[in-house]
PDB file of C-alpha atoms in Angstrom:
ATOM      1  CA  UNK A   1      46.942 -58.086  16.973  1.00  0.00           C
ATOM      2  CA  UNK A   2      44.273 -55.901  15.231  1.00  0.00           C
ATOM      3  CA  UNK A   3      44.719 -52.461  13.816  1.00  0.00           C
ATOM      4  CA  UNK A   4      41.338 -50.871  14.027  1.00  0.00           C
ATOM      5  CA  UNK A   5      42.035 -47.759  11.940  1.00  0.00           C
ATOM      6  CA  UNK A   6      43.573 -48.118   8.379  1.00  0.00           C
ATOM      7  CA  UNK A   7      42.562 -46.867   5.019  1.00  0.00           C
ATOM      8  CA  UNK A   8      42.553 -48.603   1.518  1.00  0.00           C
ATOM      9  CA  UNK A   9      42.754 -46.663  -1.910  1.00  0.00           C
ATOM     10  CA  UNK A  10      43.194 -48.239  -5.254  1.00  0.00           C
ATOM     11  CA  UNK A  11      46.333 -47.583  -7.595  1.00  0.00           C
ATOM     12  CA  UNK A  12      44.319 -45.256  -9.704  1.00  0.00           C
ATOM     13  CA  UNK A  13      44.563 -42.614  -6.995  1.00  0.00           C
ATOM     14  CA  UNK A  14      48.294 -43.096  -6.257  1.00  0.00           C
ATOM     15  CA  UNK A  15      49.916 -41.057  -9.014  1.00  0.00           C
ATOM     16  CA  UNK A  16      47.999 -37.654  -8.631  1.00  0.00           C
ATOM     17  CA  UNK A  17      45.698 -37.907  -5.459  1.00  0.00           C
ATOM     18  CA  UNK A  18      44.803 -34.347  -5.563  1.00  0.00           C
ATOM     19  CA  UNK A  19      44.238 -34.043  -9.040  1.00  0.00           C
ATOM     20  CA  UNK A  20      41.783 -37.192  -8.665  1.00  0.00           C
ATOM     21  CA  UNK A  21      40.217 -35.626  -5.787  1.00  0.00           C
ATOM     22  CA  UNK A  22      39.419 -32.378  -7.531  1.00  0.00           C
ATOM     23  CA  UNK A  23      38.062 -34.284 -10.725  1.00  0.00           C
ATOM     24  CA  UNK A  24      35.511 -36.010  -8.231  1.00  0.00           C
ATOM     25  CA  UNK A  25      34.805 -32.601  -6.464  1.00  0.00           C
ATOM     26  CA  UNK A  26      36.322 -33.862  -3.182  1.00  0.00           C
ATOM     27  CA  UNK A  27      37.958 -30.728  -2.356  1.00  0.00           C
ATOM     28  CA  UNK A  28      38.756 -31.369   1.290  1.00  0.00           C
ATOM     29  CA  UNK A  29      40.643 -34.455   0.561  1.00  0.00           C
ATOM     30  CA  UNK A  30      42.531 -32.605  -2.105  1.00  0.00           C
ATOM     31  CA  UNK A  31      43.728 -30.144   0.360  1.00  0.00           C
ATOM     32  CA  UNK A  32      44.938 -33.060   2.531  1.00  0.00           C
ATOM     33  CA  UNK A  33      46.807 -34.890   0.211  1.00  0.00           C
ATOM     34  CA  UNK A  34      47.939 -32.014  -2.238  1.00  0.00           C
ATOM     35  CA  UNK A  35      51.373 -30.417  -2.503  1.00  0.00           C
ATOM     36  CA  UNK A  36      52.263 -28.570   0.776  1.00  0.00           C
ATOM     37  CA  UNK A  37      52.974 -24.874   0.567  1.00  0.00           C
ATOM     38  CA  UNK A  38      56.285 -25.379   2.538  1.00  0.00           C
ATOM     39  CA  UNK A  39      57.401 -27.767  -0.307  1.00  0.00           C
ATOM     40  CA  UNK A  40      57.357 -30.876   2.052  1.00  0.00           C
ATOM     41  CA  UNK A  41      56.140 -34.081   1.046  1.00  0.00           C
ATOM     42  CA  UNK A  42      52.458 -34.881   1.785  1.00  0.00           C
ATOM     43  CA  UNK A  43      52.076 -37.196   4.882  1.00  0.00           C
ATOM     44  CA  UNK A  44      49.661 -39.147   3.048  1.00  0.00           C
ATOM     45  CA  UNK A  45      51.147 -42.563   1.779  1.00  0.00           C
ATOM     46  CA  UNK A  46      49.753 -45.236  -0.397  1.00  0.00           C
ATOM     47  CA  UNK A  47      49.733 -48.844  -0.537  1.00  0.00           C
ATOM     48  CA  UNK A  48      48.024 -51.549  -2.619  1.00  0.00           C
ATOM     49  CA  UNK A  49      46.612 -54.635  -0.939  1.00  0.00           C
ATOM     50  CA  UNK A  50      49.823 -56.813  -1.430  1.00  0.00           C
ATOM     51  CA  UNK A  51      52.120 -54.107  -0.002  1.00  0.00           C
ATOM     52  CA  UNK A  52      49.849 -53.674   2.814  1.00  0.00           C
ATOM     53  CA  UNK A  53      49.647 -57.515   3.673  1.00  0.00           C
ATOM     54  CA  UNK A  54      53.549 -57.459   3.558  1.00  0.00           C
ATOM     55  CA  UNK A  55      53.602 -54.576   6.049  1.00  0.00           C
ATOM     56  CA  UNK A  56      51.028 -56.430   8.255  1.00  0.00           C
ATOM     57  CA  UNK A  57      53.160 -59.562   8.406  1.00  0.00           C
ATOM     58  CA  UNK A  58      56.309 -57.663   9.045  1.00  0.00           C
ATOM     59  CA  UNK A  59      54.921 -56.097  12.083  1.00  0.00           C
ATOM     60  CA  UNK A  60      52.862 -59.097  13.441  1.00  0.00           C
ATOM     61  CA  UNK A  61      49.355 -57.597  12.632  1.00  0.00           C
ATOM     62  CA  UNK A  62      46.767 -60.292  12.215  1.00  0.00           C
ATOM     63  CA  UNK A  63      43.908 -58.125  10.890  1.00  0.00           C
ATOM     64  CA  UNK A  64      43.233 -54.734   9.790  1.00  0.00           C
ATOM     65  CA  UNK A  65      39.975 -52.637   9.733  1.00  0.00           C
ATOM     66  CA  UNK A  66      39.697 -50.771   6.577  1.00  0.00           C
ATOM     67  CA  UNK A  67      37.768 -47.560   7.213  1.00  0.00           C
ATOM     68  CA  UNK A  68      36.004 -45.488   4.603  1.00  0.00           C
ATOM     69  CA  UNK A  69      36.577 -41.745   4.227  1.00  0.00           C
ATOM     70  CA  UNK A  70      34.409 -38.889   5.063  1.00  0.00           C
ATOM     71  CA  UNK A  71      33.787 -37.976   1.347  1.00  0.00           C
ATOM     72  CA  UNK A  72      31.722 -34.906   0.334  1.00  0.00           C
ATOM     73  CA  UNK A  73      29.831 -37.046  -2.203  1.00  0.00           C
ATOM     74  CA  UNK A  74      27.773 -40.144  -1.901  1.00  0.00           C
ATOM     75  CA  UNK A  75      28.800 -41.197  -5.344  1.00  0.00           C
ATOM     76  CA  UNK A  76      32.487 -41.270  -3.936  1.00  0.00           C
ATOM     77  CA  UNK A  77      31.359 -43.334  -1.004  1.00  0.00           C
ATOM     78  CA  UNK A  78      29.828 -46.080  -3.449  1.00  0.00           C
ATOM     79  CA  UNK A  79      33.253 -46.158  -5.318  1.00  0.00           C
ATOM     80  CA  UNK A  80      35.330 -46.567  -2.165  1.00  0.00           C
ATOM     81  CA  UNK A  81      32.973 -49.179  -0.615  1.00  0.00           C
ATOM     82  CA  UNK A  82      33.254 -51.282  -3.793  1.00  0.00           C
ATOM     83  CA  UNK A  83      37.118 -50.928  -3.631  1.00  0.00           C
ATOM     84  CA  UNK A  84      36.989 -52.186   0.053  1.00  0.00           C
ATOM     85  CA  UNK A  85      34.649 -54.897  -0.797  1.00  0.00           C
ATOM     86  CA  UNK A  86      37.238 -56.331  -3.386  1.00  0.00           C
ATOM     87  CA  UNK A  87      39.870 -56.175  -0.572  1.00  0.00           C
ATOM     88  CA  UNK A  88      37.445 -58.156   1.740  1.00  0.00           C
ATOM     89  CA  UNK A  89      36.677 -60.771  -1.055  1.00  0.00           C
ATOM     90  CA  UNK A  90      40.259 -61.435  -1.699  1.00  0.00           C
ATOM     91  CA  UNK A  91      41.513 -61.591   1.954  1.00  0.00           C
ATOM     92  CA  UNK A  92      38.490 -62.128   4.312  1.00  0.00           C
ATOM     93  CA  UNK A  93      40.912 -63.552   7.127  1.00  0.00           C
ATOM     94  CA  UNK A  94      43.098 -60.292   7.219  1.00  0.00           C
ATOM     95  CA  UNK A  95      40.714 -57.677   6.714  1.00  0.00           C
ATOM     96  CA  UNK A  96      37.427 -56.175   8.192  1.00  0.00           C
ATOM     97  CA  UNK A  97      35.599 -53.101   6.649  1.00  0.00           C
ATOM     98  CA  UNK A  98      33.581 -50.021   7.692  1.00  0.00           C
ATOM     99  CA  UNK A  99      31.580 -48.411   4.872  1.00  0.00           C
ATOM    100  CA  UNK A 100      31.857 -44.817   4.233  1.00  0.00           C
ATOM    101  CA  UNK A 101      28.628 -42.848   3.872  1.00  0.00           C
ATOM    102  CA  UNK A 102      27.592 -39.334   3.114  1.00  0.00           C
ATOM    103  CA  UNK A 103      24.380 -39.016   4.976  1.00  0.00           C
ATOM    104  CA  UNK A 104      23.150 -36.041   2.819  1.00  0.00           C
ATOM    105  CA  UNK A 105      22.903 -38.554   0.100  1.00  0.00           C
ATOM    106  CA  UNK A 106      19.456 -39.582   1.655  1.00  0.00           C
ATOM    107  CA  UNK A 107      17.882 -43.032   0.541  1.00  0.00           C
ATOM    108  CA  UNK A 108      20.799 -43.596  -1.844  1.00  0.00           C
ATOM    109  CA  UNK A 109      23.233 -43.387   1.031  1.00  0.00           C
ATOM    110  CA  UNK A 110      21.019 -45.815   3.229  1.00  0.00           C
ATOM    111  CA  UNK A 111      20.731 -48.191   0.184  1.00  0.00           C
ATOM    112  CA  UNK A 112      24.562 -48.462  -0.183  1.00  0.00           C
ATOM    113  CA  UNK A 113      24.930 -49.113   3.431  1.00  0.00           C
ATOM    114  CA  UNK A 114      22.436 -51.862   3.233  1.00  0.00           C
ATOM    115  CA  UNK A 115      24.571 -53.402   0.178  1.00  0.00           C
ATOM    116  CA  UNK A 116      27.850 -52.952   2.184  1.00  0.00           C
ATOM    117  CA  UNK A 117      26.355 -54.845   5.165  1.00  0.00           C
ATOM    118  CA  UNK A 118      25.282 -57.724   2.653  1.00  0.00           C
ATOM    119  CA  UNK A 119      28.843 -57.830   1.515  1.00  0.00           C
ATOM    120  CA  UNK A 120      30.258 -58.403   4.961  1.00  0.00           C
ATOM    121  CA  UNK A 121      31.048 -54.990   6.172  1.00  0.00           C
ATOM    122  CA  UNK A 122      31.013 -54.798  10.020  1.00  0.00           C
ATOM    123  CA  UNK A 123      30.633 -51.028  10.725  1.00  0.00           C
ATOM    124  CA  UNK A 124      30.538 -47.414   9.233  1.00  0.00           C
ATOM    125  CA  UNK A 125      32.932 -44.634   9.220  1.00  0.00           C
ATOM    126  CA  UNK A 126      35.254 -42.998   9.204  1.00  0.00           C
ATOM    127  CA  UNK A 127      32.555 -40.022   9.274  1.00  0.00           C
ATOM    128  CA  UNK A 128      33.113 -36.441  10.053  1.00  0.00           C
ATOM    129  CA  UNK A 129      30.174 -34.265   9.788  1.00  0.00           C
ATOM    130  CA  UNK A 130      32.031 -30.854   9.996  1.00  0.00           C
ATOM    131  CA  UNK A 131      34.010 -31.648   6.845  1.00  0.00           C
ATOM    132  CA  UNK A 132      30.886 -33.506   5.148  1.00  0.00           C
ATOM    133  CA  UNK A 133      28.576 -30.542   5.599  1.00  0.00           C
ATOM    134  CA  UNK A 134      25.923 -31.626   8.221  1.00  0.00           C
ATOM    135  CA  UNK A 135      25.276 -30.923  11.759  1.00  0.00           C
ATOM    136  CA  UNK A 136      25.365 -33.683  14.459  1.00  0.00           C
ATOM    137  CA  UNK A 137      21.365 -33.305  14.733  1.00  0.00           C
ATOM    138  CA  UNK A 138      20.745 -33.511  10.849  1.00  0.00           C
ATOM    139  CA  UNK A 139      17.733 -35.862  10.297  1.00  0.00           C
ATOM    140  CA  UNK A 140      19.495 -37.573   7.405  1.00  0.00           C
ATOM    141  CA  UNK A 141      22.374 -38.547   9.661  1.00  0.00           C
ATOM    142  CA  UNK A 142      19.858 -39.395  12.528  1.00  0.00           C
ATOM    143  CA  UNK A 143      18.340 -42.015  10.116  1.00  0.00           C
ATOM    144  CA  UNK A 144      21.659 -43.395   9.425  1.00  0.00           C
ATOM    145  CA  UNK A 145      22.219 -43.805  13.259  1.00  0.00           C
ATOM    146  CA  UNK A 146      19.042 -45.224  13.767  1.00  0.00           C
ATOM    147  CA  UNK A 147      19.843 -47.964  11.013  1.00  0.00           C
ATOM    148  CA  UNK A 148      23.252 -48.570  12.457  1.00  0.00           C
ATOM    149  CA  UNK A 149      21.875 -49.276  15.884  1.00  0.00           C
ATOM    150  CA  UNK A 150      19.357 -51.736  14.393  1.00  0.00           C
ATOM    151  CA  UNK A 151      22.108 -53.570  12.654  1.00  0.00           C
ATOM    152  CA  UNK A 152      24.468 -53.287  15.726  1.00  0.00           C
ATOM    153  CA  UNK A 153      27.295 -51.736  13.836  1.00  0.00           C
ATOM    154  CA  UNK A 154      29.735 -49.455  15.472  1.00  0.00           C
ATOM    155  CA  UNK A 155      30.348 -46.024  13.873  1.00  0.00           C
ATOM    156  CA  UNK A 156      33.963 -44.622  13.523  1.00  0.00           C
ATOM    157  CA  UNK A 157      33.909 -40.920  13.736  1.00  0.00           C
ATOM    158  CA  UNK A 158      36.606 -38.443  13.161  1.00  0.00           C
ATOM    159  CA  UNK A 159      37.327 -36.121  16.040  1.00  0.00           C
ATOM    160  CA  UNK A 160      40.094 -33.422  15.503  1.00  0.00           C
ATOM    161  CA  UNK A 161      42.335 -32.091  18.142  1.00  0.00           C
ATOM    162  CA  UNK A 162      40.959 -29.178  20.059  1.00  0.00           C
ATOM    163  CA  UNK A 163      44.023 -27.165  19.609  1.00  0.00           C
ATOM    164  CA  UNK A 164      44.003 -27.486  15.729  1.00  0.00           C
ATOM    165  CA  UNK A 165      47.378 -27.149  13.989  1.00  0.00           C
ATOM    166  CA  UNK A 166      47.838 -25.139  11.029  1.00  0.00           C
ATOM    167  CA  UNK A 167      47.700 -27.654   8.149  1.00  0.00           C
ATOM    168  CA  UNK A 168      45.800 -27.759   5.062  1.00  0.00           C
ATOM    169  CA  UNK A 169      42.208 -29.300   5.537  1.00  0.00           C
ATOM    170  CA  UNK A 170      42.078 -28.801   9.127  1.00  0.00           C
ATOM    171  CA  UNK A 171      38.401 -28.300  10.210  1.00  0.00           C
ATOM    172  CA  UNK A 172      37.399 -27.512  13.832  1.00  0.00           C
ATOM    173  CA  UNK A 173      34.551 -29.274  15.695  1.00  0.00           C
ATOM    174  CA  UNK A 174      32.936 -28.832  19.072  1.00  0.00           C
ATOM    175  CA  UNK A 175      33.667 -31.781  21.602  1.00  0.00           C
ATOM    176  CA  UNK A 176      30.338 -30.892  23.054  1.00  0.00           C
ATOM    177  CA  UNK A 177      28.617 -31.908  20.096  1.00  0.00           C
ATOM    178  CA  UNK A 178      30.466 -35.465  20.237  1.00  0.00           C
ATOM    179  CA  UNK A 179      29.331 -35.877  23.640  1.00  0.00           C
ATOM    180  CA  UNK A 180      25.674 -34.865  22.975  1.00  0.00           C
ATOM    181  CA  UNK A 181      25.772 -37.261  20.033  1.00  0.00           C
ATOM    182  CA  UNK A 182      26.843 -40.182  22.034  1.00  0.00           C
ATOM    183  CA  UNK A 183      24.286 -39.471  24.891  1.00  0.00           C
ATOM    184  CA  UNK A 184      21.432 -39.098  22.204  1.00  0.00           C
ATOM    185  CA  UNK A 185      22.160 -42.448  20.674  1.00  0.00           C
ATOM    186  CA  UNK A 186      23.054 -44.742  23.517  1.00  0.00           C
ATOM    187  CA  UNK A 187      22.300 -47.873  21.466  1.00  0.00           C
ATOM    188  CA  UNK A 188      25.077 -46.967  19.029  1.00  0.00           C
ATOM    189  CA  UNK A 189      28.748 -47.860  19.798  1.00  0.00           C
ATOM    190  CA  UNK A 190      30.847 -44.989  18.575  1.00  0.00           C
ATOM    191  CA  UNK A 191      34.491 -45.087  18.080  1.00  0.00           C
ATOM    192  CA  UNK A 192      35.920 -41.647  18.474  1.00  0.00           C
ATOM    193  CA  UNK A 193      39.086 -41.586  16.415  1.00  0.00           C
ATOM    194  CA  UNK A 194      42.301 -40.116  17.169  1.00  0.00           C
ATOM    195  CA  UNK A 195      41.704 -40.251  20.912  1.00  0.00           C
ATOM    196  CA  UNK A 196      38.543 -38.555  20.658  1.00  0.00           C
ATOM    197  CA  UNK A 197      40.539 -35.131  20.530  1.00  0.00           C
ATOM    198  CA  UNK A 198      41.385 -35.953  24.014  1.00  0.00           C
ATOM    199  CA  UNK A 199      37.782 -35.923  25.140  1.00  0.00           C
ATOM    200  CA  UNK A 200      38.291 -38.457  27.703  1.00  0.00           C
ATOM    201  CA  UNK A 201      40.887 -36.160  29.557  1.00  0.00           C
ATOM    202  CA  UNK A 202      38.454 -33.075  29.540  1.00  0.00           C
ATOM    203  CA  UNK A 203      35.580 -35.102  30.999  1.00  0.00           C
ATOM    204  CA  UNK A 204      35.257 -36.156  34.680  1.00  0.00           C
ATOM    205  CA  UNK A 205      36.276 -39.858  35.035  1.00  0.00           C
ATOM    206  CA  UNK A 206      32.981 -40.842  36.443  1.00  0.00           C
ATOM    207  CA  UNK A 207      31.014 -39.228  33.326  1.00  0.00           C
ATOM    208  CA  UNK A 208      33.548 -40.756  30.958  1.00  0.00           C
ATOM    209  CA  UNK A 209      33.170 -44.090  32.234  1.00  0.00           C
ATOM    210  CA  UNK A 210      29.265 -44.010  32.917  1.00  0.00           C
ATOM    211  CA  UNK A 211      27.602 -41.534  30.725  1.00  0.00           C
ATOM    212  CA  UNK A 212      29.760 -42.147  27.689  1.00  0.00           C
ATOM    213  CA  UNK A 213      29.874 -45.872  28.090  1.00  0.00           C
ATOM    214  CA  UNK A 214      28.946 -46.322  24.439  1.00  0.00           C
ATOM    215  CA  UNK A 215      32.133 -44.628  23.061  1.00  0.00           C
ATOM    216  CA  UNK A 216      35.439 -46.294  22.394  1.00  0.00           C
ATOM    217  CA  UNK A 217      38.486 -44.402  21.349  1.00  0.00           C
ATOM    218  CA  UNK A 218      41.258 -45.167  18.657  1.00  0.00           C
ATOM    219  CA  UNK A 219      44.828 -44.298  18.737  1.00  0.00           C
ATOM    220  CA  UNK A 220      44.979 -43.280  14.957  1.00  0.00           C
ATOM    221  CA  UNK A 221      47.908 -40.832  13.926  1.00  0.00           C
ATOM    222  CA  UNK A 222      48.782 -40.695  17.502  1.00  0.00           C
ATOM    223  CA  UNK A 223      52.541 -39.893  16.955  1.00  0.00           C
ATOM    224  CA  UNK A 224      51.569 -37.016  14.893  1.00  0.00           C
ATOM    225  CA  UNK A 225      49.377 -35.566  17.582  1.00  0.00           C
ATOM    226  CA  UNK A 226      50.236 -36.392  21.055  1.00  0.00           C
ATOM    227  CA  UNK A 227      53.014 -37.662  23.357  1.00  0.00           C
ATOM    228  CA  UNK A 228      53.199 -41.417  23.847  1.00  0.00           C
ATOM    229  CA  UNK A 229      52.171 -40.892  27.548  1.00  0.00           C
ATOM    230  CA  UNK A 230      48.552 -40.375  26.088  1.00  0.00           C
ATOM    231  CA  UNK A 231      48.115 -44.151  26.214  1.00  0.00           C
ATOM    232  CA  UNK A 232      48.544 -44.255  30.001  1.00  0.00           C
ATOM    233  CA  UNK A 233      46.548 -41.275  30.558  1.00  0.00           C
ATOM    234  CA  UNK A 234      43.593 -42.249  28.601  1.00  0.00           C
ATOM    235  CA  UNK A 235      43.500 -45.878  29.694  1.00  0.00           C
ATOM    236  CA  UNK A 236      43.442 -44.691  33.338  1.00  0.00           C
ATOM    237  CA  UNK A 237      40.440 -42.664  32.596  1.00  0.00           C
ATOM    238  CA  UNK A 238      38.122 -45.092  30.545  1.00  0.00           C
ATOM    239  CA  UNK A 239      39.982 -48.406  30.867  1.00  0.00           C
ATOM    240  CA  UNK A 240      41.853 -50.506  28.341  1.00  0.00           C
ATOM    241  CA  UNK A 241      38.708 -52.123  27.484  1.00  0.00           C
ATOM    242  CA  UNK A 242      37.599 -49.041  25.569  1.00  0.00           C
ATOM    243  CA  UNK A 243      40.821 -48.417  23.669  1.00  0.00           C
ATOM    244  CA  UNK A 244      41.543 -49.722  20.046  1.00  0.00           C
ATOM    245  CA  UNK A 245      44.962 -49.457  18.682  1.00  0.00           C
ATOM    246  CA  UNK A 246      44.969 -47.700  15.186  1.00  0.00           C
ATOM    247  CA  UNK A 247      47.908 -46.608  12.921  1.00  0.00           C
ATOM    248  CA  UNK A 248      45.992 -44.715  10.391  1.00  0.00           C
ATOM    249  CA  UNK A 249      48.140 -46.703   7.721  1.00  0.00           C
ATOM    250  CA  UNK A 250      49.051 -45.766   5.124  1.00  0.00           C
ATOM    251  CA  UNK A 251      49.645 -42.267   6.656  1.00  0.00           C
ATOM    252  CA  UNK A 252      53.064 -41.597   7.343  1.00  0.00           C
ATOM    253  CA  UNK A 253      52.836 -40.830  11.028  1.00  0.00           C
ATOM    254  CA  UNK A 254      56.614 -40.725  11.726  1.00  0.00           C
ATOM    255  CA  UNK A 255      57.454 -38.475   8.591  1.00  0.00           C
ATOM    256  CA  UNK A 256      60.979 -37.933   9.619  1.00  0.00           C
ATOM    257  CA  UNK A 257      61.477 -41.659   9.726  1.00  0.00           C
ATOM    258  CA  UNK A 258      59.400 -43.066   7.109  1.00  0.00           C
ATOM    259  CA  UNK A 259      59.863 -42.785   3.413  1.00  0.00           C
ATOM    260  CA  UNK A 260      56.921 -45.272   3.192  1.00  0.00           C
ATOM    261  CA  UNK A 261      54.279 -46.092   5.701  1.00  0.00           C
ATOM    262  CA  UNK A 262      54.559 -49.046   7.925  1.00  0.00           C
ATOM    263  CA  UNK A 263      52.940 -50.529  10.925  1.00  0.00           C
ATOM    264  CA  UNK A 264      56.052 -51.162  12.857  1.00  0.00           C
ATOM    265  CA  UNK A 265      56.857 -47.754  14.401  1.00  0.00           C
ATOM    266  CA  UNK A 266      53.277 -46.808  15.722  1.00  0.00           C
ATOM    267  CA  UNK A 267      52.900 -50.295  17.012  1.00  0.00           C
ATOM    268  CA  UNK A 268      56.401 -50.085  18.923  1.00  0.00           C
ATOM    269  CA  UNK A 269      55.124 -46.813  20.413  1.00  0.00           C
ATOM    270  CA  UNK A 270      52.021 -48.401  21.846  1.00  0.00           C
ATOM    271  CA  UNK A 271      54.188 -51.352  23.282  1.00  0.00           C
ATOM    272  CA  UNK A 272      56.478 -49.162  24.781  1.00  0.00           C
ATOM    273  CA  UNK A 273      53.804 -46.854  26.275  1.00  0.00           C
ATOM    274  CA  UNK A 274      53.878 -48.101  29.887  1.00  0.00           C
ATOM    275  CA  UNK A 275      50.727 -50.276  29.700  1.00  0.00           C
ATOM    276  CA  UNK A 276      50.595 -53.551  31.369  1.00  0.00           C
ATOM    277  CA  UNK A 277      50.656 -56.773  29.450  1.00  0.00           C
ATOM    278  CA  UNK A 278      47.011 -57.251  30.057  1.00  0.00           C
ATOM    279  CA  UNK A 279      46.274 -53.881  29.044  1.00  0.00           C
ATOM    280  CA  UNK A 280      48.187 -54.015  25.908  1.00  0.00           C
ATOM    281  CA  UNK A 281      46.186 -57.373  25.094  1.00  0.00           C
ATOM    282  CA  UNK A 282      42.942 -55.381  25.117  1.00  0.00           C
ATOM    283  CA  UNK A 283      44.402 -52.391  23.236  1.00  0.00           C
ATOM    284  CA  UNK A 284      46.282 -54.272  20.477  1.00  0.00           C
ATOM    285  CA  UNK A 285      43.264 -56.569  19.714  1.00  0.00           C
ATOM    286  CA  UNK A 286      41.124 -57.791  22.672  1.00  0.00           C
ATOM    287  CA  UNK A 287      38.778 -54.602  22.536  1.00  0.00           C
ATOM    288  CA  UNK A 288      38.477 -54.775  18.746  1.00  0.00           C
ATOM    289  CA  UNK A 289      37.785 -58.473  18.577  1.00  0.00           C
ATOM    290  CA  UNK A 290      34.798 -58.181  21.287  1.00  0.00           C
ATOM    291  CA  UNK A 291      33.421 -54.894  19.498  1.00  0.00           C
ATOM    292  CA  UNK A 292      33.550 -56.445  16.055  1.00  0.00           C
ATOM    293  CA  UNK A 293      32.409 -59.808  16.969  1.00  0.00           C
ATOM    294  CA  UNK A 294      35.436 -61.746  15.594  1.00  0.00           C
TER     295      UNK A 294
END
């Protein structure tokens, strides 16, 4: 089994994630991980490499795809890519990695992507234009996508739910912009995270299959956002060969049940979602294995 949407952070961030983020000028992430106004604990969890590997073994996860974050500053992207590169070197049989990038970094951003590619990274993302301060048709972003297409590297892009919940750091975005992005760059394989904001269910089935054939969807943070029936609904529209299981580890997606993040609960939800054995084989690893050339 493959988890196609996870994140890795170093221990230096664990103690005071919001304070660290503000020191780096990463105000958006600081809002997401900082103390909540209602006094409840942040949903963001943390795990070092050894802890994550133990959690993977406990759930039977063979490999995880480490995603970068949609940082506001390219310098933070460089730092984070270096962290993930260390995990790749230490456990190449258990991890794949997507490089984070701030396209507004220009030539420096592209140079860091080339460096990441040379270190074995297999995609880019998570990217979120609305939170990173650029439009979908920004020339710098276009250059990144042109490079990505030439390298045949998939792009994971954050898609918020249309009916945004009132939580710190929520940033709205237009699903039409995502549709336009996929059509404008047909040679790029996009992974629209978080079920693509339910884009497949808002798009006629024929269009979702044909005109957005370069778009895949992951299930990251699904328990926080949608009913488990979303698996069946989206698979019926686009097919299991376009769906990738993602837990969003180490996010605590079952906050009432989890003191610490784990893979077991989100995986169990997927396995009990009503998909057939063949569909589950694709969603829980087959699709990711083919897309990443594993």
